[in-house]
Amino acid sequence: MIFFKKISVLLIIFLVFVNLMSHEGIASEGETTLKEAIDIGLQRAKEWNVNATLTSVNSVDETMGGSRGETGKRFKWFMIFIVPGTDDYVLIGISEKKITVFSPSKQTPGPIIPYDEIKLDSPDVLRLAKDIYGLQQGKDWATGYNFTLDSIDGKPILTVFGNDQDNRFTSISFNAQNGEVVSAIHKLPFGGGLLSIRNGTNNLTKKGMALTGVVAGSKKLAVWGDKKPTQFSTTKQPFFEWSHNNGGSWTELQVNNYITHAWFDMNDRLYAATEKEIWAGITSKSKGTKILSVDHMIEIVDYSIDNHIAVLSNGVIHYTTNQGESWEKAKVPKTFYAIQISDNGDLLGLTEEWEVLQKTKDGWNKITMPNSHDVPVDIKVIHNRLFITTESGIWTRNLHEDNWRKIQVDEMVVKFIKKGDKLFGITNRGEALYSIGTKEDGKPEKVFDAEDTVVWDVDIMGDTLWVATIPNYSWEEMPTQQ
């Protein structure tokens, strides 16, 4: 919600001059303020058409070093100039004080911003935003400080973007004529947490956290995620915990990094994947044993009922059929969106062209769909049975047989979640969760209507359905700094 708050011009002038005296510039030579960028762009625009008039400006996020907006300066800017009374416009891009983009075209013109109405520059509004609201640099997206200038309700509005003191995405707008605060908003989380559903009763714990995973063993339950998530990161305050009493109490587990995947084997031994490692035998007293370390990011992890493990990293599948005592490698022929490993050690993958491939001694062979019009959306292998979800429903067959069976679902399943020998399906836009029977005559059953909940993971322990959810975010007014 945008709100209006008046601040006296005298206060603004005072704050600007105080900060000018106390702040040392760290900008690189090639960086410019918003007004300096306009001067460069305006000169070129006037050469294109003498009547060219500014209509918008924005800085561009980059990783070129420099101050990243800390002094109100950036390396790159884009701006649009129009010719009033026509549909002519030109897009101009600036990098390190030089014109790098000049693209004339035609479109419905936006409102103009007379140059002489721009009294405040980007360093001015940045200082005000820091003093009044404690604005900090953006960390995960729109890094550093970024700036835009637009005409809103006939006024030039200069906006600075960054993070609040809790690392939440923040936008603070000023009237560029007199420095009045027009809007101060930040994106706050709502929802998120661990939901337990039993006998029709829902209970939400770990409220406001981003639960990115939940897994149930025979007697233990483990969860992981971020205690203080932001819209663009769930790795700020990672946690990994387990419970021995069905979620009644939780104990922190030792881990070297944030968790991306975790599972229990048939003996209730806990395994976990971090960014580049696989660990086995994790407990509250021990971080376990590292059974795999790779040089590049682990992209996908899969495990079978017999705890054969497959890991995709940098175009190579590392896989083991002996609990990690030894590993083999298989190079993938294409980009894989999913990989699977069966109880027999078969490797399968879903490619970016939506083909299902199975590794054989002769290479990777394509699995032919029973209906040529069906396109695979996701795949899972449980024991030695393949499940493929498509727009028309779910197809399944034994990996070493040719007889397909169709599982009809009331809604299209766009993503599978596999937990041991249990299979779940998430529908389009994450609106519902289905439990999909994996036996020969298994039928799907809707187990959860998501409504406004953002579902990330799910498992069942006894008669309790556990649903891991992450927050959604909405713009809210922010208070001034105390």
Coordinates of C-alpha atoms in Angstrom, one line a residue:
M1 CA 0.0 0.0 0.0
I2 CA 1.4 3.4 -1.0
F3 CA 1.1 6.1 1.6
F4 CA 2.0 9.8 1.5
K5 CA 4.0 11.6 4.1
K6 CA 5.2 15.2 4.0
I7 CA 8.7 16.1 5.1
S8 CA 9.7 19.8 5.3
V9 CA 12.2 21.1 2.8
L10 CA 14.4 22.5 5.6
L11 CA 14.8 19.0 7.1
I12 CA 15.7 17.6 3.7
I13 CA 18.3 20.3 3.1
F14 CA 19.8 19.7 6.6
L15 CA 20.0 15.9 6.1
V16 CA 21.5 16.2 2.7
F17 CA 24.3 18.6 3.8
V18 CA 25.0 16.6 7.0
N19 CA 25.5 13.5 4.9
L20 CA 27.6 15.3 2.3
M21 CA 30.0 16.3 5.0
S22 CA 30.2 12.8 6.6
H23 CA 30.2 10.5 3.5
E24 CA 33.3 9.7 1.4
G25 CA 32.7 8.8 -2.2
I26 CA 33.8 5.4 -3.3
A27 CA 32.3 5.5 -6.8
S28 CA 34.5 4.4 -9.7
E29 CA 35.4 6.8 -12.5
G30 CA 32.9 5.3 -14.9
E31 CA 29.8 5.6 -12.6
T32 CA 27.3 8.4 -12.9
T33 CA 24.4 9.8 -10.9
L34 CA 20.9 9.8 -12.4
K35 CA 21.1 13.4 -13.5
E36 CA 24.6 12.9 -14.9
A37 CA 23.3 10.0 -16.9
I38 CA 20.3 12.1 -18.1
D39 CA 22.7 14.8 -19.3
I40 CA 24.6 12.3 -21.4
G41 CA 21.4 10.8 -22.8
L42 CA 19.7 14.1 -23.4
Q43 CA 22.5 15.4 -25.6
R44 CA 22.3 12.4 -27.9
A45 CA 18.5 12.5 -27.9
K46 CA 18.5 16.2 -29.0
E47 CA 20.7 15.2 -31.9
W48 CA 18.1 12.7 -32.9
N49 CA 15.2 15.2 -32.5
V50 CA 15.5 18.7 -31.1
N51 CA 12.2 18.3 -29.3
A52 CA 13.1 15.1 -27.5
T53 CA 11.8 15.1 -23.9
L54 CA 12.5 12.7 -21.1
T55 CA 9.8 10.3 -19.9
S56 CA 11.6 7.7 -17.7
V57 CA 15.0 6.6 -16.3
N58 CA 16.3 3.5 -14.5
S59 CA 19.6 2.2 -13.3
V60 CA 20.6 -1.3 -14.3
D61 CA 21.8 -4.0 -11.9
E62 CA 25.3 -5.1 -12.8
T63 CA 28.4 -6.8 -11.4
M64 CA 31.1 -4.4 -12.7
G65 CA 32.5 -3.5 -9.3
G66 CA 32.4 0.2 -8.2
S67 CA 30.1 1.4 -5.6
R68 CA 27.0 -0.6 -6.8
G69 CA 24.9 2.5 -6.0
E70 CA 26.5 3.2 -2.6
T71 CA 27.2 6.8 -3.6
G72 CA 24.0 7.2 -5.7
K73 CA 26.0 6.3 -8.8
R74 CA 25.8 3.3 -11.2
F75 CA 27.7 2.2 -14.3
K76 CA 24.6 1.5 -16.4
W77 CA 21.4 3.4 -17.0
F78 CA 18.5 3.2 -19.5
M79 CA 16.2 6.1 -20.4
I80 CA 13.4 6.9 -22.8
F81 CA 12.9 10.1 -24.6
I82 CA 9.8 11.0 -26.6
V83 CA 8.8 13.6 -29.1
P84 CA 5.7 15.3 -27.6
G85 CA 2.6 15.2 -29.9
T86 CA 3.9 12.1 -31.8
D87 CA 4.4 8.4 -31.2
D88 CA 8.2 8.7 -31.7
Y89 CA 10.5 7.6 -28.9
V90 CA 14.1 6.5 -28.4
L91 CA 15.6 4.1 -25.9
I92 CA 19.1 5.1 -24.8
G93 CA 21.4 3.0 -22.8
I94 CA 24.5 4.3 -21.0
S95 CA 27.5 2.3 -19.7
E96 CA 30.5 3.9 -18.1
K97 CA 29.4 7.4 -19.4
K98 CA 29.1 6.2 -23.0
I99 CA 26.1 5.6 -25.2
T100 CA 25.8 1.8 -25.7
V101 CA 22.2 1.6 -26.8
F102 CA 20.4 3.9 -29.2
S103 CA 17.1 2.4 -30.4
P104 CA 14.4 4.7 -32.0
S105 CA 10.9 3.2 -32.4
K106 CA 7.2 4.1 -32.1
Q107 CA 4.8 3.6 -29.2
T108 CA 2.1 5.3 -27.3
P109 CA 4.0 8.1 -25.4
G110 CA 4.1 8.3 -21.6
P111 CA 4.0 11.4 -19.5
I112 CA 7.0 13.7 -19.9
I113 CA 9.4 14.9 -17.2
P114 CA 10.6 18.4 -17.8
Y115 CA 14.4 18.5 -17.0
D116 CA 14.2 21.7 -14.9
E117 CA 11.7 20.0 -12.5
I118 CA 14.3 17.5 -11.3
K119 CA 15.8 19.2 -8.3
L120 CA 17.1 16.1 -6.4
D121 CA 19.6 13.6 -7.7
S122 CA 20.1 9.9 -6.9
P123 CA 22.7 10.6 -4.1
D124 CA 20.2 13.0 -2.4
V125 CA 17.4 10.5 -2.2
L126 CA 19.7 7.7 -1.2
R127 CA 20.9 9.8 1.8
L128 CA 17.3 10.6 2.8
A129 CA 16.2 6.9 2.5
K130 CA 19.1 5.8 4.7
D131 CA 18.5 8.5 7.4
I132 CA 14.7 8.2 7.5
Y133 CA 14.2 4.5 6.9
G134 CA 17.6 2.9 7.5
L135 CA 17.7 1.6 3.9
Q136 CA 20.5 -0.9 3.2
Q137 CA 22.0 -2.4 0.1
G138 CA 20.1 -5.1 -1.9
K139 CA 21.8 -8.4 -1.4
D140 CA 20.2 -11.2 -3.5
W141 CA 18.4 -9.3 -6.3
A142 CA 18.7 -5.7 -7.5
T143 CA 22.1 -5.7 -5.7
G144 CA 23.4 -2.5 -4.0
Y145 CA 21.1 0.4 -4.6
N146 CA 19.1 1.0 -7.7
F147 CA 17.1 4.1 -8.9
T148 CA 14.2 4.9 -11.2
L149 CA 12.6 8.2 -12.3
D150 CA 9.1 8.4 -13.6
S151 CA 6.2 10.9 -14.0
I152 CA 3.4 9.9 -11.7
D153 CA 0.3 12.1 -11.3
G154 CA 2.1 14.9 -13.1
K155 CA 5.1 14.8 -10.6
P156 CA 8.6 13.6 -11.2
I157 CA 9.0 10.6 -8.8
L158 CA 12.6 9.4 -7.9
T159 CA 12.6 6.0 -6.3
V160 CA 15.5 4.2 -4.6
F161 CA 15.5 0.4 -4.2
G162 CA 17.4 -1.6 -1.5
N163 CA 16.7 -3.7 1.6
D164 CA 15.3 -2.9 5.0
Q165 CA 17.1 -3.9 8.1
D166 CA 15.6 -7.4 7.9
N167 CA 16.9 -7.8 4.3
R168 CA 13.4 -7.4 2.8
F169 CA 13.1 -5.8 -0.6
T170 CA 12.3 -2.1 -0.2
S171 CA 11.2 0.8 -2.4
I172 CA 11.2 4.4 -1.2
S173 CA 9.9 7.1 -3.5
F174 CA 10.4 10.9 -3.3
N175 CA 9.1 13.9 -5.2
A176 CA 12.1 15.0 -7.2
Q177 CA 11.0 18.6 -7.0
N178 CA 11.0 19.1 -3.3
G179 CA 12.0 15.8 -1.6
E180 CA 8.7 14.9 -0.1
V181 CA 8.3 11.2 0.7
V182 CA 5.7 9.8 -1.7
S183 CA 5.9 6.1 -0.8
A184 CA 7.8 3.8 1.5
I185 CA 7.0 0.2 1.2
H186 CA 8.7 -3.2 1.7
K187 CA 7.8 -6.7 0.8
L188 CA 6.8 -8.7 3.9
P189 CA 6.2 -12.4 4.1
F190 CA 2.9 -14.0 4.9
G191 CA 2.3 -17.7 5.4
G192 CA 5.1 -20.2 5.5
G193 CA 5.7 -22.9 8.0
L194 CA 5.2 -26.6 8.7
L195 CA 1.6 -27.8 8.4
S196 CA 0.4 -31.0 10.0
I197 CA -2.9 -32.5 9.0
R198 CA -4.5 -35.2 11.1
N199 CA -8.2 -36.3 11.3
G200 CA -9.3 -33.1 9.6
T201 CA -7.4 -30.8 12.0
N202 CA -4.7 -28.5 10.7
N203 CA -1.8 -27.3 12.9
L204 CA 0.8 -24.8 11.7
T205 CA 4.2 -24.6 13.4
K206 CA 7.4 -22.8 12.5
K207 CA 5.3 -19.9 11.3
G208 CA 6.8 -17.4 8.9
M209 CA 9.7 -19.7 8.1
A210 CA 10.5 -21.1 4.6
L211 CA 10.2 -24.9 5.0
T212 CA 11.9 -26.2 1.9
G213 CA 11.8 -29.9 2.9
V214 CA 10.2 -32.5 5.2
V215 CA 10.9 -36.2 5.3
A216 CA 9.5 -38.9 7.5
G217 CA 11.3 -42.1 8.6
S218 CA 9.7 -45.0 10.5
K219 CA 10.1 -43.1 13.9
K220 CA 11.7 -39.8 13.0
L221 CA 10.7 -36.6 11.2
A222 CA 13.2 -34.2 9.7
V223 CA 12.7 -30.7 8.4
W224 CA 14.9 -28.0 6.8
G225 CA 14.7 -24.5 5.4
D226 CA 15.3 -20.9 6.4
K227 CA 14.2 -19.2 9.6
K228 CA 14.4 -15.7 8.1
P229 CA 13.7 -16.0 4.4
T230 CA 13.4 -13.1 2.0
Q231 CA 11.6 -12.9 -1.3
F232 CA 14.8 -13.7 -3.2
S233 CA 16.6 -16.1 -0.8
T234 CA 15.9 -19.0 1.5
T235 CA 19.5 -19.5 2.7
K236 CA 19.8 -16.5 5.2
Q237 CA 19.4 -18.5 8.4
P238 CA 19.3 -22.1 7.3
F239 CA 18.2 -24.8 9.8
F240 CA 18.0 -28.6 9.9
E241 CA 16.1 -30.3 12.7
W242 CA 14.4 -33.6 13.6
S243 CA 11.8 -34.8 15.9
H244 CA 11.4 -38.2 17.7
N245 CA 7.8 -37.5 18.9
N246 CA 5.9 -36.7 15.8
G247 CA 6.7 -33.0 15.8
G248 CA 6.1 -32.5 19.5
S249 CA 9.6 -31.2 20.0
W250 CA 12.6 -30.5 17.7
T251 CA 16.4 -31.0 18.0
E252 CA 18.9 -29.1 15.9
L253 CA 21.1 -31.3 13.6
Q254 CA 24.7 -30.6 12.8
V255 CA 25.4 -29.6 9.2
N256 CA 28.1 -27.8 7.4
N257 CA 25.9 -25.9 4.9
Y258 CA 22.3 -25.4 4.0
I259 CA 20.4 -28.5 3.1
T260 CA 19.0 -29.1 -0.4
H261 CA 17.7 -32.7 0.0
A262 CA 17.4 -35.2 2.9
W263 CA 16.0 -38.7 3.3
F264 CA 16.0 -41.7 5.6
D265 CA 17.0 -45.1 4.5
M266 CA 15.2 -48.3 5.5
N267 CA 17.2 -48.4 8.8
D268 CA 16.1 -44.8 9.7
R269 CA 19.6 -43.5 8.9
L270 CA 19.5 -39.9 7.9
Y271 CA 21.2 -38.7 4.7
A272 CA 21.5 -35.1 3.5
A273 CA 22.7 -33.2 0.4
T274 CA 24.3 -29.8 0.7
E275 CA 25.6 -27.6 -2.1
K276 CA 28.4 -29.9 -3.1
E277 CA 28.4 -32.8 -0.7
I278 CA 26.4 -35.9 0.5
W279 CA 26.4 -36.8 4.1
A280 CA 25.2 -40.1 5.8
G281 CA 24.4 -40.9 9.4
I282 CA 23.5 -37.4 10.6
T283 CA 22.4 -37.1 14.2
S284 CA 22.0 -34.4 16.8
K285 CA 25.5 -35.3 18.1
S286 CA 27.3 -35.9 14.8
K287 CA 27.3 -34.3 11.4
G288 CA 27.7 -37.8 10.0
T289 CA 30.1 -39.1 7.3
K290 CA 30.7 -37.4 4.0
I291 CA 30.2 -40.0 1.3
L292 CA 30.5 -37.7 -1.8
S293 CA 32.1 -34.4 -2.6
V294 CA 31.9 -32.8 -6.1
D295 CA 33.6 -29.7 -7.5
H296 CA 30.4 -28.1 -8.9
M297 CA 26.9 -27.5 -7.6
I298 CA 24.7 -30.5 -7.0
E299 CA 21.7 -29.9 -9.2
I300 CA 19.5 -32.9 -8.6
V301 CA 19.5 -35.8 -6.1
D302 CA 17.6 -39.1 -6.2
Y303 CA 17.6 -42.2 -4.1
S304 CA 15.8 -45.6 -4.4
I305 CA 14.1 -47.7 -1.8
D306 CA 17.3 -49.7 -1.5
N307 CA 19.2 -46.4 -1.1
H308 CA 20.9 -46.4 -4.4
I309 CA 21.9 -42.7 -4.9
A310 CA 22.2 -40.6 -8.0
V311 CA 23.5 -37.0 -8.1
L312 CA 23.6 -34.7 -11.1
S313 CA 26.4 -32.1 -11.1
N314 CA 27.8 -30.2 -14.1
G315 CA 26.5 -32.7 -16.7
V316 CA 27.7 -35.8 -14.9
I317 CA 25.6 -38.3 -12.9
H318 CA 27.5 -39.7 -9.9
Y319 CA 25.8 -42.8 -8.7
T320 CA 26.2 -45.6 -6.1
T321 CA 24.6 -48.9 -5.4
N322 CA 26.4 -49.7 -2.2
Q323 CA 25.5 -46.9 0.1
G324 CA 28.2 -44.6 -1.1
E325 CA 31.2 -46.9 -0.5
S326 CA 32.1 -46.4 -4.2
W327 CA 30.7 -44.2 -7.0
E328 CA 30.5 -44.5 -10.7
K329 CA 30.0 -41.7 -13.3
A330 CA 27.7 -41.3 -16.3
K331 CA 27.9 -38.3 -18.6
V332 CA 24.5 -37.0 -19.6
P333 CA 23.8 -36.5 -23.4
K334 CA 21.6 -33.5 -22.9
T335 CA 20.4 -31.1 -20.2
F336 CA 18.3 -33.0 -17.7
Y337 CA 15.5 -31.5 -15.7
A338 CA 15.1 -34.7 -13.6
I339 CA 17.1 -37.9 -12.9
Q340 CA 16.0 -41.1 -11.3
I341 CA 17.7 -44.3 -10.1
S342 CA 15.8 -47.6 -9.6
D343 CA 16.3 -50.4 -7.1
N344 CA 18.2 -52.3 -9.9
G345 CA 20.5 -49.3 -10.4
D346 CA 18.8 -48.2 -13.7
L347 CA 19.4 -44.5 -14.5
L348 CA 16.8 -42.3 -16.2
G349 CA 16.5 -38.7 -17.1
L350 CA 14.0 -36.1 -18.3
T351 CA 15.6 -33.8 -20.9
E352 CA 14.9 -30.2 -21.8
E353 CA 13.2 -31.4 -24.9
W354 CA 10.8 -33.4 -22.7
E355 CA 12.1 -36.8 -23.6
V356 CA 12.6 -39.6 -21.1
L357 CA 15.9 -41.4 -21.6
Q358 CA 17.1 -44.6 -19.9
K359 CA 20.8 -45.5 -19.7
T360 CA 21.8 -48.8 -21.1
K361 CA 25.1 -50.5 -22.0
D362 CA 24.8 -48.9 -25.5
G363 CA 24.2 -45.4 -24.2
W364 CA 21.0 -43.4 -23.5
N365 CA 17.8 -44.7 -25.2
K366 CA 14.6 -42.9 -25.5
I367 CA 11.5 -44.4 -23.8
T368 CA 8.5 -44.2 -26.2
M369 CA 5.3 -42.8 -24.7
P370 CA 2.2 -45.0 -25.1
N371 CA 0.4 -42.0 -26.6
S372 CA 2.4 -40.0 -29.1
H373 CA 0.5 -36.8 -28.3
D374 CA 1.5 -36.9 -24.6
V375 CA 4.4 -34.8 -23.4
P376 CA 6.2 -35.9 -20.2
V377 CA 6.2 -33.1 -17.6
D378 CA 7.9 -35.0 -14.7
I379 CA 9.1 -38.5 -13.9
K380 CA 9.7 -40.6 -10.9
V381 CA 10.9 -44.2 -10.4
I382 CA 9.7 -46.2 -7.3
H383 CA 11.2 -49.6 -6.8
N384 CA 11.5 -50.5 -10.5
R385 CA 8.3 -48.8 -11.7
L386 CA 8.3 -45.7 -13.9
F387 CA 5.7 -42.9 -13.4
I388 CA 5.3 -40.2 -16.0
T389 CA 2.9 -37.3 -15.6
T390 CA 1.4 -35.7 -18.7
E391 CA -1.4 -33.3 -19.5
S392 CA -3.8 -36.2 -20.1
G393 CA -2.9 -38.1 -16.9
I394 CA -0.2 -40.3 -15.4
W395 CA 1.3 -43.2 -17.2
T396 CA 3.1 -46.0 -15.4
R397 CA 4.9 -49.3 -16.2
N398 CA 7.6 -51.6 -15.0
L399 CA 11.0 -50.5 -16.4
H400 CA 11.6 -53.8 -17.9
E401 CA 8.1 -54.4 -19.4
D402 CA 6.1 -52.8 -22.1
N403 CA 2.6 -52.7 -20.6
W404 CA 1.6 -49.2 -19.7
R405 CA -1.2 -48.4 -17.3
K406 CA -3.1 -45.1 -17.2
I407 CA -3.8 -43.3 -13.9
Q408 CA -6.5 -40.7 -14.3
V409 CA -6.3 -37.7 -12.0
D410 CA -9.1 -35.0 -11.7
E411 CA -6.5 -32.3 -12.2
M412 CA -3.2 -32.1 -14.1
V413 CA -0.2 -33.1 -12.0
V414 CA 2.7 -30.9 -12.9
K415 CA 5.2 -32.1 -10.4
F416 CA 5.9 -35.3 -8.5
I417 CA 7.3 -35.6 -5.0
K418 CA 8.7 -39.0 -4.1
K419 CA 9.3 -40.0 -0.5
G420 CA 10.5 -43.6 -0.2
D421 CA 7.7 -45.8 -1.7
K422 CA 5.2 -42.9 -1.5
L423 CA 4.3 -40.7 -4.4
F424 CA 2.6 -37.3 -4.3
G425 CA 1.6 -35.0 -7.1
I426 CA 1.2 -31.2 -7.1
T427 CA -1.3 -29.7 -9.5
N428 CA -1.0 -26.6 -11.7
R429 CA -0.2 -23.4 -9.7
G430 CA 0.3 -25.6 -6.7
E431 CA -3.4 -25.6 -5.8
A432 CA -3.7 -29.2 -4.6
L433 CA -1.8 -32.2 -3.4
Y434 CA -2.6 -35.7 -4.5
S435 CA -1.4 -39.0 -3.0
I436 CA -0.8 -41.4 -5.9
G437 CA -1.0 -45.1 -5.3
T438 CA 2.1 -46.9 -6.4
K439 CA 0.7 -50.4 -6.3
E440 CA -0.6 -52.1 -9.4
D441 CA -4.2 -51.0 -8.7
G442 CA -3.3 -47.7 -6.9
K443 CA -5.6 -44.7 -7.3
P444 CA -4.9 -41.0 -6.7
E445 CA -6.5 -39.3 -3.7
K446 CA -6.6 -35.5 -3.1
V447 CA -5.1 -35.0 0.4
F448 CA -4.7 -31.2 0.5
D449 CA -6.2 -28.0 -1.0
A450 CA -3.5 -25.5 -1.0
E451 CA -5.6 -22.3 -1.4
D452 CA -3.2 -19.4 -0.5
T453 CA -0.5 -21.8 0.8
V454 CA 2.8 -22.2 -1.2
V455 CA 3.5 -25.9 -1.0
W456 CA 7.2 -26.9 -1.3
D457 CA 7.3 -30.5 0.0
V458 CA 5.2 -33.2 1.7
D459 CA 5.4 -36.5 3.5
I460 CA 3.2 -38.8 5.6
M461 CA 4.1 -40.2 9.0
G462 CA 1.6 -42.6 10.5
D463 CA -1.8 -40.8 10.2
T464 CA -0.4 -37.3 9.9
L465 CA 0.2 -35.5 6.6
W466 CA 3.2 -33.1 6.9
V467 CA 3.2 -30.2 4.4
A468 CA 6.3 -27.9 4.1
T469 CA 5.3 -24.4 2.9
I470 CA 7.2 -21.2 2.2
P471 CA 5.9 -17.6 2.6
N472 CA 4.4 -15.5 -0.1
Y473 CA 5.2 -11.7 -0.1
S474 CA 3.2 -8.5 -0.4
W475 CA 4.0 -4.8 -0.4
E476 CA 3.3 -3.2 3.0
E477 CA 4.0 0.3 4.3
M478 CA 7.1 0.6 6.4
P479 CA 7.7 2.7 9.5
T480 CA 10.4 5.4 9.8
Q481 CA 13.6 4.5 11.5
Q482 CA 13.4 5.0 15.3

